[in-house]
PDB file of C-alpha atoms in Angstrom:
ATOM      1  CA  UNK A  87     -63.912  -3.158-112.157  1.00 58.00           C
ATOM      2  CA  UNK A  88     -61.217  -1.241-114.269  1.00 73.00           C
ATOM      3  CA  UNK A  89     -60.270   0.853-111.684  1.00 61.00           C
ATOM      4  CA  UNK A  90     -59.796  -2.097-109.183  1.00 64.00           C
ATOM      5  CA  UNK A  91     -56.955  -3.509-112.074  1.00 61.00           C
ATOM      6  CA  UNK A  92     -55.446  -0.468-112.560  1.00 57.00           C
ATOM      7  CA  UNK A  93     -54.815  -0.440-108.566  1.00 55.00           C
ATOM      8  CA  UNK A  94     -54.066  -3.974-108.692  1.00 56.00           C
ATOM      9  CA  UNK A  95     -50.932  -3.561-111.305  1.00 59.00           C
ATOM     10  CA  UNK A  96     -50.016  -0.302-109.493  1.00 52.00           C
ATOM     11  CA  UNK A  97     -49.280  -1.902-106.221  1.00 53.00           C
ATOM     12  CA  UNK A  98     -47.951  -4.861-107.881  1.00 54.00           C
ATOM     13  CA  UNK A  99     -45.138  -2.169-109.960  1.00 61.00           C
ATOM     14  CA  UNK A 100     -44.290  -0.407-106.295  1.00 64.00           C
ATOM     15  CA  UNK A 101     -43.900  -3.636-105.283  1.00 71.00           C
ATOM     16  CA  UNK A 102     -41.363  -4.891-107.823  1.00 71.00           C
ATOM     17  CA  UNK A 103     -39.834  -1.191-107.437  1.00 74.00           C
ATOM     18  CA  UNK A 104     -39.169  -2.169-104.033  1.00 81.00           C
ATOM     19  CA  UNK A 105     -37.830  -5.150-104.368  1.00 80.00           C
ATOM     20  CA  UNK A 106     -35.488  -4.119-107.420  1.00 80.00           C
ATOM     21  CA  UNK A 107     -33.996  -1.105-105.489  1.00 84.00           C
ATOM     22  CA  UNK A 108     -33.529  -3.885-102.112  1.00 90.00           C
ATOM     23  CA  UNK A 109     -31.344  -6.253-104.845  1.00 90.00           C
ATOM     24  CA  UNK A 110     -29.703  -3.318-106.000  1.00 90.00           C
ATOM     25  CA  UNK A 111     -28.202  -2.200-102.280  1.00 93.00           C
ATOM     26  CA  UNK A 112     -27.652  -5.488-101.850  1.00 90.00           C
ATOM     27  CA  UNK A 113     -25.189  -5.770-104.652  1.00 92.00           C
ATOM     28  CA  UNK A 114     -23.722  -2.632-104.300  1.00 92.00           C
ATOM     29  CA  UNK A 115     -23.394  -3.541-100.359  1.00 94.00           C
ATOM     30  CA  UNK A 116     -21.151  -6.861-102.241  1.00 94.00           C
ATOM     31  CA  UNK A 117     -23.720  -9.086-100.101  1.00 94.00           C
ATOM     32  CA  UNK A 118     -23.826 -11.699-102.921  1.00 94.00           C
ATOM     33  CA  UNK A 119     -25.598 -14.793-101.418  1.00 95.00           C
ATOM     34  CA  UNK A 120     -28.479 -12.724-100.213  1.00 95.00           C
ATOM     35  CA  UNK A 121     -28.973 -10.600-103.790  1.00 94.00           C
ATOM     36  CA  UNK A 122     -28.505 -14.254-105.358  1.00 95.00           C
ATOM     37  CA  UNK A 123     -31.454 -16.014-103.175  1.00 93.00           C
ATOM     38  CA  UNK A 124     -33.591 -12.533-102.876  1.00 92.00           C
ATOM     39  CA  UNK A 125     -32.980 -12.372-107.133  1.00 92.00           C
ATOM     40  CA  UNK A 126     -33.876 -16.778-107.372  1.00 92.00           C
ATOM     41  CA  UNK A 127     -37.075 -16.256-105.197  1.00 88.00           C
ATOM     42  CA  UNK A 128     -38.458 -12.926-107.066  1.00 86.00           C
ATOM     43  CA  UNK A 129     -37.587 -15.335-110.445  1.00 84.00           C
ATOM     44  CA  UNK A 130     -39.756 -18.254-109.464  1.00 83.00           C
ATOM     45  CA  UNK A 131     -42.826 -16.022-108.241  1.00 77.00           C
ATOM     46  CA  UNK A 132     -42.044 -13.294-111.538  1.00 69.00           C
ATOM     47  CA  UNK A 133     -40.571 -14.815-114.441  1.00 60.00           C
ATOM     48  CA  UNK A 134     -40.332 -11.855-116.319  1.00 61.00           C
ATOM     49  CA  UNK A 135     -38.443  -9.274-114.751  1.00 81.00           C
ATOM     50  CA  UNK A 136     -34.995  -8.342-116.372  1.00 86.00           C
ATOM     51  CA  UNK A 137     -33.827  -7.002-113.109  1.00 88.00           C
ATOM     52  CA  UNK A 138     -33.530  -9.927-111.166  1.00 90.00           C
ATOM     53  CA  UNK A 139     -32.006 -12.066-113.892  1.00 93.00           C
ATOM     54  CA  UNK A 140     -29.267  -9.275-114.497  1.00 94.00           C
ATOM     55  CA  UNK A 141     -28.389  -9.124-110.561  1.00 95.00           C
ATOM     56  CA  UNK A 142     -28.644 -12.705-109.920  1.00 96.00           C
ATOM     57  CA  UNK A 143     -26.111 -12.896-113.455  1.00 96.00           C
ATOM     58  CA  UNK A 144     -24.163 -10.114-111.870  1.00 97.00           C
ATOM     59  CA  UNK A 145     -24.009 -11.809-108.047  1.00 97.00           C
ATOM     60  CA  UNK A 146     -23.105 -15.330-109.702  1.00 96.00           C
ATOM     61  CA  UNK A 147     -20.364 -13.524-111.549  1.00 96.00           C
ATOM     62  CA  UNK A 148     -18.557 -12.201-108.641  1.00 96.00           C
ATOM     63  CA  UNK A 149     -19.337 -15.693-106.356  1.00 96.00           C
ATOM     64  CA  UNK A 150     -17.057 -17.243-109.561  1.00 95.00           C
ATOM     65  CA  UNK A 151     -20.500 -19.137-110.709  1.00 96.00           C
ATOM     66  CA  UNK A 152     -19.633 -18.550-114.340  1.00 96.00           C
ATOM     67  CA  UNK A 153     -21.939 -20.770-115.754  1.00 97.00           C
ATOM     68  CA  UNK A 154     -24.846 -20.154-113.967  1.00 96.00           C
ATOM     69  CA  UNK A 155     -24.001 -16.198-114.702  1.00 96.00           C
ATOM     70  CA  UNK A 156     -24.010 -16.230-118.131  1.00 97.00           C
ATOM     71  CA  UNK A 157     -27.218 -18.015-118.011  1.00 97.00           C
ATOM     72  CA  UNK A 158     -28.873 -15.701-115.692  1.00 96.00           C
ATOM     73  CA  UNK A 159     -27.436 -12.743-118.122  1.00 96.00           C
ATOM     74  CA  UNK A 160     -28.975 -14.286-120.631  1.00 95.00           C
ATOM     75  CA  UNK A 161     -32.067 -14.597-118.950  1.00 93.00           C
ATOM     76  CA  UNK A 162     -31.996 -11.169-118.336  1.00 92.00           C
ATOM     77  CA  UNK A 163     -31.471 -10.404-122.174  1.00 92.00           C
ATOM     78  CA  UNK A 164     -34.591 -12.635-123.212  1.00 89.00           C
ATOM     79  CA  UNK A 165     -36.700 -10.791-120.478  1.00 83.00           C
ATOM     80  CA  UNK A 166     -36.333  -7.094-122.080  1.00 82.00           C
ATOM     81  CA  UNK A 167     -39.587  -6.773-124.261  1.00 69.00           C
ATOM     82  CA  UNK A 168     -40.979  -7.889-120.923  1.00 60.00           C
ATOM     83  CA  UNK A 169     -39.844  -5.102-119.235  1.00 58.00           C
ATOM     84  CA  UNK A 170     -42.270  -1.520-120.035  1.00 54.00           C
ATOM     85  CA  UNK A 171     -39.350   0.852-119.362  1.00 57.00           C
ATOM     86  CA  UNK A 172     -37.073  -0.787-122.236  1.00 58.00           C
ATOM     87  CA  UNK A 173     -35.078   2.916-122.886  1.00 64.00           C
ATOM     88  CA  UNK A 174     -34.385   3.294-119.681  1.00 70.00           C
ATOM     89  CA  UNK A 175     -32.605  -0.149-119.005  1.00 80.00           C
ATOM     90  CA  UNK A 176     -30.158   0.719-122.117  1.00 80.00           C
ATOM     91  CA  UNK A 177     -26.904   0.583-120.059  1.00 85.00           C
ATOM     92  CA  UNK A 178     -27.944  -2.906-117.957  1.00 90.00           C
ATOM     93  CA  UNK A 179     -28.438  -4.355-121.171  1.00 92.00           C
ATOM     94  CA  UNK A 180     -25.318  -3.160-122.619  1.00 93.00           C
ATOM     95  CA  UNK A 181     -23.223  -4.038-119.786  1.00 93.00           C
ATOM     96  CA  UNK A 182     -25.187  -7.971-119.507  1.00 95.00           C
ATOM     97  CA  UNK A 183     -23.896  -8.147-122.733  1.00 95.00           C
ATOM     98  CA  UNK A 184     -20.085  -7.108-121.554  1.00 95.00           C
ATOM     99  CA  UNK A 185     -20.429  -9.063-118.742  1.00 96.00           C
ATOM    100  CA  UNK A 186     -21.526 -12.654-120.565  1.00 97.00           C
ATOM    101  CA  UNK A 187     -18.469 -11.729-123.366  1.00 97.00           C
ATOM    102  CA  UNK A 188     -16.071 -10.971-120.138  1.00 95.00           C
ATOM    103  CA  UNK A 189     -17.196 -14.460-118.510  1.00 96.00           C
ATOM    104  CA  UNK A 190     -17.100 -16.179-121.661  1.00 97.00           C
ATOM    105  CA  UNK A 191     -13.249 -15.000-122.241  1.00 96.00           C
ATOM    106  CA  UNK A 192     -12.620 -15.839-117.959  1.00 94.00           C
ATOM    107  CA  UNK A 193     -13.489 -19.331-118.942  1.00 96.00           C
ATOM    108  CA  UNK A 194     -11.390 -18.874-122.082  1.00 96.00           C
ATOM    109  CA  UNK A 195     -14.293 -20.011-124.380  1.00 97.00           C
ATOM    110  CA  UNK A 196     -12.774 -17.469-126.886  1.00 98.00           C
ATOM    111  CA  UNK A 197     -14.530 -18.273-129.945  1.00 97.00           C
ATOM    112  CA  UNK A 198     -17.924 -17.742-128.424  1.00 97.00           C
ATOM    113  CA  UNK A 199     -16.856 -14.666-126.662  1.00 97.00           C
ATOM    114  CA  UNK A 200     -15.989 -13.705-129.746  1.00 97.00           C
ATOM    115  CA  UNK A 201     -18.936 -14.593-131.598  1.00 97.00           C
ATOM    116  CA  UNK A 202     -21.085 -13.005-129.225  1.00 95.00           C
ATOM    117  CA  UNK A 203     -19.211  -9.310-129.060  1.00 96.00           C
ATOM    118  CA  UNK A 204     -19.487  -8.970-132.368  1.00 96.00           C
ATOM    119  CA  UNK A 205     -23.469  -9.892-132.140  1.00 95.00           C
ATOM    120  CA  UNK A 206     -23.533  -7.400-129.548  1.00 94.00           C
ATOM    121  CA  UNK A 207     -21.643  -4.740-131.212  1.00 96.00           C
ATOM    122  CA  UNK A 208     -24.275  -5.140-134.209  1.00 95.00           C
ATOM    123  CA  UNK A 209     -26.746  -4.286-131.641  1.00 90.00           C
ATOM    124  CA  UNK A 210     -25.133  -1.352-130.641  1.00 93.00           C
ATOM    125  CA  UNK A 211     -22.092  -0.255-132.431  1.00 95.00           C
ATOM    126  CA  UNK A 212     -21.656   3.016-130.435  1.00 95.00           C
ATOM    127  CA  UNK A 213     -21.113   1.230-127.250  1.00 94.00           C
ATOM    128  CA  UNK A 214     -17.282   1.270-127.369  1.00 95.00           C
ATOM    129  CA  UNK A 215     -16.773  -1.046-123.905  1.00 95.00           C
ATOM    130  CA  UNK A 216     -17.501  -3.604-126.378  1.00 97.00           C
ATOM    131  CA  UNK A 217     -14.432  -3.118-128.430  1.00 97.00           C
ATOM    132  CA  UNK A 218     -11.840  -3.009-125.753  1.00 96.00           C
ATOM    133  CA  UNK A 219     -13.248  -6.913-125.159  1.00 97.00           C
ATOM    134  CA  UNK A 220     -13.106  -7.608-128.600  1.00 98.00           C
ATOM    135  CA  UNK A 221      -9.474  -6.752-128.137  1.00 97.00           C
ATOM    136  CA  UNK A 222      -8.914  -7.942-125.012  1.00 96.00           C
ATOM    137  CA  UNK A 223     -10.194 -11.284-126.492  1.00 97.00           C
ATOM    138  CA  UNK A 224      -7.835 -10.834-129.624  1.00 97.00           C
ATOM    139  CA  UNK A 225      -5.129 -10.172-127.176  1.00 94.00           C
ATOM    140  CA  UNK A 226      -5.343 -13.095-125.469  1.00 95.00           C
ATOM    141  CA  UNK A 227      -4.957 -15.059-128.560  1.00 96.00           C
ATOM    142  CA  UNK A 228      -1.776 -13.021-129.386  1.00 90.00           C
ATOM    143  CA  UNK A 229      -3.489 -11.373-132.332  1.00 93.00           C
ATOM    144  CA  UNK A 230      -2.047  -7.676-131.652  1.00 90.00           C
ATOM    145  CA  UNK A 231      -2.742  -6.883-134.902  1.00 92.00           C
ATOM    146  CA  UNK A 232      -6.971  -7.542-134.553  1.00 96.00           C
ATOM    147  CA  UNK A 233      -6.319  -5.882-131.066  1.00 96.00           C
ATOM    148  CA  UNK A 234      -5.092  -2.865-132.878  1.00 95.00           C
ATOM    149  CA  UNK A 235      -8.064  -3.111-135.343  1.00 97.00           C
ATOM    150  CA  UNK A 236     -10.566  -3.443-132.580  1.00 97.00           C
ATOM    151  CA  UNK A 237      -9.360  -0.334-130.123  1.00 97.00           C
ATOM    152  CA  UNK A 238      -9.568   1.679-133.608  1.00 97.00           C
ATOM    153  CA  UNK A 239     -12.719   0.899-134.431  1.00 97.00           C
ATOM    154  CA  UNK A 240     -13.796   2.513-131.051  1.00 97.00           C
ATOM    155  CA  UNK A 241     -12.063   5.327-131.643  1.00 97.00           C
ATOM    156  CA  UNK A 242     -13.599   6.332-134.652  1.00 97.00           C
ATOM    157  CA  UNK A 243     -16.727   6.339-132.698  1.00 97.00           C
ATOM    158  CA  UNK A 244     -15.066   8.296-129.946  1.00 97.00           C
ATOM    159  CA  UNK A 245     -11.671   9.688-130.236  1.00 97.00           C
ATOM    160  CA  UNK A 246     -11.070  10.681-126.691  1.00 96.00           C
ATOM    161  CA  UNK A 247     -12.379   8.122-125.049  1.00 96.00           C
ATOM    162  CA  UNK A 248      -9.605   7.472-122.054  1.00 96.00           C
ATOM    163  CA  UNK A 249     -10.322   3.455-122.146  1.00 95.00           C
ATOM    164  CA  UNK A 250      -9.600   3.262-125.424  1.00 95.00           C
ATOM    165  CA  UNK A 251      -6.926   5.325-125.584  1.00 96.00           C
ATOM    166  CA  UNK A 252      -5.787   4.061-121.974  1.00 95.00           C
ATOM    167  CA  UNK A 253      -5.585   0.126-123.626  1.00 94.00           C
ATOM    168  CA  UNK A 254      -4.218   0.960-127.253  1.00 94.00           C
ATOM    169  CA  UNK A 255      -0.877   2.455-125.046  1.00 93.00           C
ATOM    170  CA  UNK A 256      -0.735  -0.995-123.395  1.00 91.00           C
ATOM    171  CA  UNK A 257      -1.122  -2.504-126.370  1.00 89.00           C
ATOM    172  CA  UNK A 258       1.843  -0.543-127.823  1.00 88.00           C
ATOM    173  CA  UNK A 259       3.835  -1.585-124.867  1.00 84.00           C
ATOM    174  CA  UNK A 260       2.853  -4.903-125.422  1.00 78.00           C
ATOM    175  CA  UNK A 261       3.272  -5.375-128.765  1.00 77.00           C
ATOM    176  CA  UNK A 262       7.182  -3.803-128.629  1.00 81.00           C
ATOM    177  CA  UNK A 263       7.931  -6.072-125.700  1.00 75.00           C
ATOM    178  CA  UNK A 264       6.276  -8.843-128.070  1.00 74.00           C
ATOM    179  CA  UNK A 265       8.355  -7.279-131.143  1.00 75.00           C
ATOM    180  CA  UNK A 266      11.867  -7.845-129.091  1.00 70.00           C
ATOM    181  CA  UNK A 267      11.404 -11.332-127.718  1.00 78.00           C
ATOM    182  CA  UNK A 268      11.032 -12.695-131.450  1.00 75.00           C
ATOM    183  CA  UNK A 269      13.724 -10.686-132.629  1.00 78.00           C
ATOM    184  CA  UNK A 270      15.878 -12.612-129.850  1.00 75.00           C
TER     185      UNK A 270
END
């Protein structure tokens, strides 16, 4: 009897192995409506897998379904203790999180992206992606200054990290260009 369950969940893992690595070509192929209904049919028949919550956030995301993306993301976030390979599903967790702040800042809900960047940088303060939207955010709001702040704190975790470094020198621009129009 054991051995028929073990073959039982082992098919049933290929299986969802297959059908995560057919959503993943079919985002990386950009065919959005398909990952999106392949991703809402694997949901209603396996409520617990973080993969197809994370594409069908990601697919929403680019078909401008903001909404339902961040939902889906979040989805995806609540579904990770359901998921027995947690380590290696680090980075898709890390970038759902970037993705919900990004979306949340596209629909210029600033506060919350806010609020929820610094949650996420609690949860993993060596993930610097999260600072440059922290700054991006602050940016947005004119408030070079916590812009600044944020792109720093990233690079004390890594000093040569090209993003970083890459947005602090548009900040600089930005912030002299700012610096002569309200000296006019």
């Amino acid at each position: 009897m054991k051995l028929k369950s073990m073959l039982k969940r082992f098919a049933f893992s290929i299986d969802r192995f297959k059908r995560a690595n057919r959503i993943e070509k079919l985002y990386f192929a950009k065919e959005y409506f398909e990952c999106a209904a392949i991703c809402k049919e694997s949901n209603q028949s396996s409520k617990g897998d973080f993969f197809t919550h994370y594409y069908l956030g990601l697919s929403n995301q680019k078909l401008n379904l903001i909404d339902e993306s961040i939902k889906n993301l979040k989805d995806a976030l609540k579904h990770i203790k359901n998921n027995n390979s947690q380590k290696s599903i680090g980075k898709y967790v890390n970038y759902a999180r970037h993705e919900i702040a990004m979306s949340l800042r596209k629909q210029r809900k600033y506060q919350e992206a806010l609020d929820e960047i610094l949650s996420f940088i609690i949860f993993d303060p060596n993930y610097t992606s999260f600072y440059i939207v922290k700054a991006k955010i602050y940016q947005d709001l004119e408030k070079s200054e916590e812009a600044f702040d944020s792109i720093n704190e990233g690079l004390r975790i890594e000093p040569t990290n090209t993003d970083l470094l890459e947005f602090k020198n548009s900040l600089v621009y930005f912030y002299s260009v700012e610096q002569v129009e309200k000296r006019r």
